[in-house]
CSV table of C-alpha atoms in Angstrom, one decimal:
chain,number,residue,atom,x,y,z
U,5,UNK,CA,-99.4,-36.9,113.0
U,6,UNK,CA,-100.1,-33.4,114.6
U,7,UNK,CA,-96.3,-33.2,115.3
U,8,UNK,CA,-95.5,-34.1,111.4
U,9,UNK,CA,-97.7,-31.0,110.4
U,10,UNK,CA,-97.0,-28.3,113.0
U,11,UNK,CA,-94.1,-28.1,115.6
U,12,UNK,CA,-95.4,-28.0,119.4
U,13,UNK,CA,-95.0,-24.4,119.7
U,14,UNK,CA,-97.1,-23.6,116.1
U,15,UNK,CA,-100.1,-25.9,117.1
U,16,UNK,CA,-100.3,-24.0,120.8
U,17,UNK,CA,-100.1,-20.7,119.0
U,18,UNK,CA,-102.5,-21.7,116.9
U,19,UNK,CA,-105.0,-23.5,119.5
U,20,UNK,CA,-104.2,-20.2,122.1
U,21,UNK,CA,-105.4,-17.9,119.3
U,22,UNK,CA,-108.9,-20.2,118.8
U,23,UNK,CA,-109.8,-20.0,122.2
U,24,UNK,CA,-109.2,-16.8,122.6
U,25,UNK,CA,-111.7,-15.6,119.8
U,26,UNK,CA,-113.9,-18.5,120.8
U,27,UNK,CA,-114.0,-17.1,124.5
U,28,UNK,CA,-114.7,-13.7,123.2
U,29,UNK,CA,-117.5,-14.8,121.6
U,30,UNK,CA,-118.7,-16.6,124.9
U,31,UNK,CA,-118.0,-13.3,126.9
U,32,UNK,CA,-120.2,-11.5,124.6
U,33,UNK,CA,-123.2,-13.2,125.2
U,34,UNK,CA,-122.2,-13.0,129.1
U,35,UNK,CA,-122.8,-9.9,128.9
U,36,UNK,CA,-125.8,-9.4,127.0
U,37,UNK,CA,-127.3,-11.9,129.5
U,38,UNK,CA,-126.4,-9.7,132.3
U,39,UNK,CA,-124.1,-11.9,133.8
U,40,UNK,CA,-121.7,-10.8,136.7
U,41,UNK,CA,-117.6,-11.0,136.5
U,42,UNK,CA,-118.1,-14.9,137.3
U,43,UNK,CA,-120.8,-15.9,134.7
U,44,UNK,CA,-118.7,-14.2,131.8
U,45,UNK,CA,-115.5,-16.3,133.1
U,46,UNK,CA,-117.7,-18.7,133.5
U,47,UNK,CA,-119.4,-19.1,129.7
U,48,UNK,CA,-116.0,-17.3,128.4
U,49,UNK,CA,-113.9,-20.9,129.1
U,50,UNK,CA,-117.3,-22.9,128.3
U,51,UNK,CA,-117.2,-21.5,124.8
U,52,UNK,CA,-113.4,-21.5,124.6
U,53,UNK,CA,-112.3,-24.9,125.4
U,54,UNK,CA,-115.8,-27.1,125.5
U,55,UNK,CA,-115.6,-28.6,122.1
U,56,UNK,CA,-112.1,-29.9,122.5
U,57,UNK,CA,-112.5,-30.8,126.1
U,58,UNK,CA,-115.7,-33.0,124.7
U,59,UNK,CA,-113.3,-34.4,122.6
U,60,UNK,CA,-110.0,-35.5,124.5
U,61,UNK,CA,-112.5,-37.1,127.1
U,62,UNK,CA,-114.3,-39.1,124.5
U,63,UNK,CA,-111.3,-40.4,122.7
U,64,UNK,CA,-108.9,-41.0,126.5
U,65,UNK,CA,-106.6,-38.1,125.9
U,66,UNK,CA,-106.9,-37.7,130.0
U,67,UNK,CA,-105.9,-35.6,131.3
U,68,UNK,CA,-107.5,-33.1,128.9
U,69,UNK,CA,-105.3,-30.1,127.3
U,70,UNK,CA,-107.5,-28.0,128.8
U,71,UNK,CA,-105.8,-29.1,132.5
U,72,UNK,CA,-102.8,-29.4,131.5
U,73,UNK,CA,-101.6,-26.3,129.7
U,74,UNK,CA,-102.4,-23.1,132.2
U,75,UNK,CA,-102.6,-21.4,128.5
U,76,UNK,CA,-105.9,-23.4,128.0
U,77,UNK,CA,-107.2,-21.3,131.7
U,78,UNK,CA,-105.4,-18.0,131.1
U,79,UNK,CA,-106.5,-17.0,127.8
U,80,UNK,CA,-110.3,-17.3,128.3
U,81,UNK,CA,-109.6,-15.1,131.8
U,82,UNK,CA,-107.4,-12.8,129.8
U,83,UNK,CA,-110.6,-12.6,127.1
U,84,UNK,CA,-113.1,-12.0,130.2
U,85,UNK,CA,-111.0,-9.3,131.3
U,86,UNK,CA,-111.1,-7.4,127.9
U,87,UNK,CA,-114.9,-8.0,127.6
U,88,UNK,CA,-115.8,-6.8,131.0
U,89,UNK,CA,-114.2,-3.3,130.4
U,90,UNK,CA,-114.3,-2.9,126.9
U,91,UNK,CA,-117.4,-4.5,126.0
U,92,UNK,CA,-118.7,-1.5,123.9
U,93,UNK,CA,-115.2,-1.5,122.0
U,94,UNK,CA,-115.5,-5.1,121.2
U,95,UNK,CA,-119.1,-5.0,120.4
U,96,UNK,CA,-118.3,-2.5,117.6
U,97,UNK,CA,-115.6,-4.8,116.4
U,98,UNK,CA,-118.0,-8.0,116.2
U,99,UNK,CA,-117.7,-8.6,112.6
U,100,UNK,CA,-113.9,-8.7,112.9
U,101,UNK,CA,-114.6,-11.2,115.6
U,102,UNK,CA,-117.2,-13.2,113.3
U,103,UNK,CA,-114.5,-13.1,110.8
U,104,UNK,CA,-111.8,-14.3,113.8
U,105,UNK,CA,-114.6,-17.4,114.9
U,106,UNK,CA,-115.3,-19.0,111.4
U,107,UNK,CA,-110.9,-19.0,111.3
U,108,UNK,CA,-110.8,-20.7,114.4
U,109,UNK,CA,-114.0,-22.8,113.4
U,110,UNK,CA,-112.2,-24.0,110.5
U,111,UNK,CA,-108.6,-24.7,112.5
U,112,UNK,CA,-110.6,-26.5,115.1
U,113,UNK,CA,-112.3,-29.1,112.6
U,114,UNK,CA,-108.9,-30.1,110.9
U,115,UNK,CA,-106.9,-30.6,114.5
U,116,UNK,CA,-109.8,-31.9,115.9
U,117,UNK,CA,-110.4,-34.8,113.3
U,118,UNK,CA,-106.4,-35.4,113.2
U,119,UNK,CA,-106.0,-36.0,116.8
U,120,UNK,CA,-108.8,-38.2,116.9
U,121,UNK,CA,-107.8,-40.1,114.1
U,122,UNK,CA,-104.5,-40.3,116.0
U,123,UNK,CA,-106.4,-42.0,119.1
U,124,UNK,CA,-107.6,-44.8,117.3
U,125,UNK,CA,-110.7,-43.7,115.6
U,126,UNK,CA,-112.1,-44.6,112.4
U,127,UNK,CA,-111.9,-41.9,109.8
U,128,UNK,CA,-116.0,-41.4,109.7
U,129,UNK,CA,-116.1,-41.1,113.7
U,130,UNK,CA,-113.0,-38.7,114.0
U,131,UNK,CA,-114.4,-36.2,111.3
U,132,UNK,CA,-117.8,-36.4,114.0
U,133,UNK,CA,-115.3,-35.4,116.6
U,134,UNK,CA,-113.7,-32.9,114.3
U,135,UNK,CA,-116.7,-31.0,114.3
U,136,UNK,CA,-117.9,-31.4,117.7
U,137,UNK,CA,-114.2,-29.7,118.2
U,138,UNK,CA,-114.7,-26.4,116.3
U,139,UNK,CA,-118.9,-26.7,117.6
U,140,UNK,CA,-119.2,-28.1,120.5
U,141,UNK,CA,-117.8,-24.8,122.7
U,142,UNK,CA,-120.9,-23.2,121.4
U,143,UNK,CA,-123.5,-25.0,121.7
U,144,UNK,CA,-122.1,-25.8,126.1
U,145,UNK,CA,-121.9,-21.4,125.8
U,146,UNK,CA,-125.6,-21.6,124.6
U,147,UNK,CA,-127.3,-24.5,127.3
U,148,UNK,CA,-125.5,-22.6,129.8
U,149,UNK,CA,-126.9,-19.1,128.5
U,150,UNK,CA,-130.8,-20.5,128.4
U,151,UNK,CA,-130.7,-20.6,124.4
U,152,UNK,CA,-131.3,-22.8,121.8
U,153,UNK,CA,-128.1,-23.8,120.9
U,154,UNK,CA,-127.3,-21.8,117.1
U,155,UNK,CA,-126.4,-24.5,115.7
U,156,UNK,CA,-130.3,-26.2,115.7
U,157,UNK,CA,-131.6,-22.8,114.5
U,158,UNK,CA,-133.3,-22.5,111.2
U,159,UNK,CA,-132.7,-18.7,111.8
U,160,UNK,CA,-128.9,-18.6,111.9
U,161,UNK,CA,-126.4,-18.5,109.1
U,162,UNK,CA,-125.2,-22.5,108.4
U,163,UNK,CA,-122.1,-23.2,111.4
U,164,UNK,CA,-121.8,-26.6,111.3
U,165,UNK,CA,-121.8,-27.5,107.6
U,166,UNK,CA,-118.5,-25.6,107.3
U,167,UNK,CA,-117.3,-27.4,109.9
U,168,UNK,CA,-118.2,-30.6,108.4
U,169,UNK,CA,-116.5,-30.2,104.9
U,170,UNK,CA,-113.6,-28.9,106.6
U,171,UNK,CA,-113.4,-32.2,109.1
U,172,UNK,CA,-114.3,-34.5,105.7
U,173,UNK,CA,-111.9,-32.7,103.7
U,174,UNK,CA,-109.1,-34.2,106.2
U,175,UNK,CA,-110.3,-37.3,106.8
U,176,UNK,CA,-110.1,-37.8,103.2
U,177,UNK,CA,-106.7,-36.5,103.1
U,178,UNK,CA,-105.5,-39.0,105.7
U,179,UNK,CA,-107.3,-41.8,104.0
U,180,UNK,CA,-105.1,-40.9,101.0
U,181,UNK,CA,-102.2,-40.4,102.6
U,182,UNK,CA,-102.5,-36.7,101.7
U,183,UNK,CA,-102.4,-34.6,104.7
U,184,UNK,CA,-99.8,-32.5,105.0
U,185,UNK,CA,-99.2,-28.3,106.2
U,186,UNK,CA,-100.3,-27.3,103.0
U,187,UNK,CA,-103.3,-29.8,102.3
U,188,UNK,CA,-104.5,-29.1,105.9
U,189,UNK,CA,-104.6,-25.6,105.3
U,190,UNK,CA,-106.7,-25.7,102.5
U,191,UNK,CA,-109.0,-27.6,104.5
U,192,UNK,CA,-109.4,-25.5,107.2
U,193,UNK,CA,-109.5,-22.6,104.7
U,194,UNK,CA,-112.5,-24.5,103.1
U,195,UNK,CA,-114.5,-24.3,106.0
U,196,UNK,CA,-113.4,-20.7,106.9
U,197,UNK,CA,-114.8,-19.2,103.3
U,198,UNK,CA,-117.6,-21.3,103.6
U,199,UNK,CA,-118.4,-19.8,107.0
U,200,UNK,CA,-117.7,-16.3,105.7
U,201,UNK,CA,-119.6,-17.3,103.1
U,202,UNK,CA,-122.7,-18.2,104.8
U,203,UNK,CA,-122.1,-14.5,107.0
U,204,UNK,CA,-122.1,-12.6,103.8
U,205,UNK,CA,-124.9,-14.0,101.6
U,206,UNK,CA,-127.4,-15.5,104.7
U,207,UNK,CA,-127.0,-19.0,104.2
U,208,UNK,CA,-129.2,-21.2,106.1
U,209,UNK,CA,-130.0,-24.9,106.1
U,210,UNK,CA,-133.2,-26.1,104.6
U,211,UNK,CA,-135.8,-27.0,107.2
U,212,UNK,CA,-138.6,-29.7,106.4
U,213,UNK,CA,-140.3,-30.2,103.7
U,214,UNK,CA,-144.1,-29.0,103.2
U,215,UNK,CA,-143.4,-28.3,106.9
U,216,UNK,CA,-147.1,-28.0,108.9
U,217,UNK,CA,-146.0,-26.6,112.2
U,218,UNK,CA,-148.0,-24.2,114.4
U,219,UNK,CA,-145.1,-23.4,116.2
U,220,UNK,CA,-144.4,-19.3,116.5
U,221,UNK,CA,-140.8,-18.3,114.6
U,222,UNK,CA,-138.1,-17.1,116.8
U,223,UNK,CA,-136.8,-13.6,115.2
């Protein structure tokens, strides 16, 4: 089904520019830990290919793309290499790469949910594994980094709910017979406004109700 909507050399281009913002991302927060050249590579491909490597294992796409396609290793390298020495550049530039994360958040939900779907899973279970595709890198860049992973903090703008309607909105197409380039597009495009969305305005999930906690806030 992948093949039907994008020829082999589209979906690469599209999955190589992902990880590459993805990895940035990862890189970033290298760096701000005070991580050496290794820990940056290190959290760099955790960030960049986690989520989809989490996913091909779960559904038996073995062996992963991640060791198959030397794209998969030398993008996040390339992206460690450009954080390293340009790390104040980039820094200035974070809201472009924002902007660049919640495009590849919303590409990674839709391809993620279709190749699941294409590995034998029921529609519910391969939207879950949509969004553990476009998530999943961050919350492995997180554990690894001694945080709480942003996507359990009532501090951070909403992540996984655009990741969610975008994975629905293409499960639902495929239950209707309805995914296509153009119908897929709009889905990831769903989840990317919402995402930029939540960025602009300070969208955040709703915590519990009446919540009684002594528990100190994390700014």
């Amino acid at each position: 089904m992948l093949t039907d909507l994008f020829t082999p050399s589209v979906l690469q281009a599209l999955d190589i520019a992902g990880i590459f913002v993805f990895a940035i991302s990862g890189a970033l927060l290298a760096v701000r830990k005070n991580f050496d050249v290794f820990g940056i590579a290190v959290l760099a491909t955790a960030t960049a290919t986690g989520g989809g490597l989490i996913r091909d294992l779960i559904i038996g796409a073995v062996p992963p793309a991640a060791f198959t396609d030397l794209g998969y290793l030398v993008t996040p390298l390339l992206a460690t290499v450009l954080v390293v020495f340009l790390h104040p550049q980039v820094e200035r530039i974070n809201r472009a790469v924002a902007v660049f994360d919640a495009a590849g958040l919303g590409l990674f939900c839709v391809v993620g949910t279709t190749k699941a779907y294409e590995y034998g899973l029921g529609l519910p279970f391969a939207a879950v594994l949509g969004v553990v595709t476009a998530a999943g890198g961050g919350v492995v860049r997180d554990v690894l980094a001694n945080e709480v992973p942003s996507l359990l903090r009532w501090d951070r703008e909403i992540y996984a709910v655009p990741a969610i309607v975008g994975a629905s909105l293409a499960a639902l197409l495929i239950h209707f017979e309805a995914l296509n380039p153009v119908s897929s597009a709009l889905s990831a495009l769903a989840a990317f406004l919402l995402r930029l969305c939540a960025i602009r305005f300070g969208w955040r999930a709703p915590r519990a109700w009446h919540r009684r906690s002594a528990a100190a806030e994390e700014a």
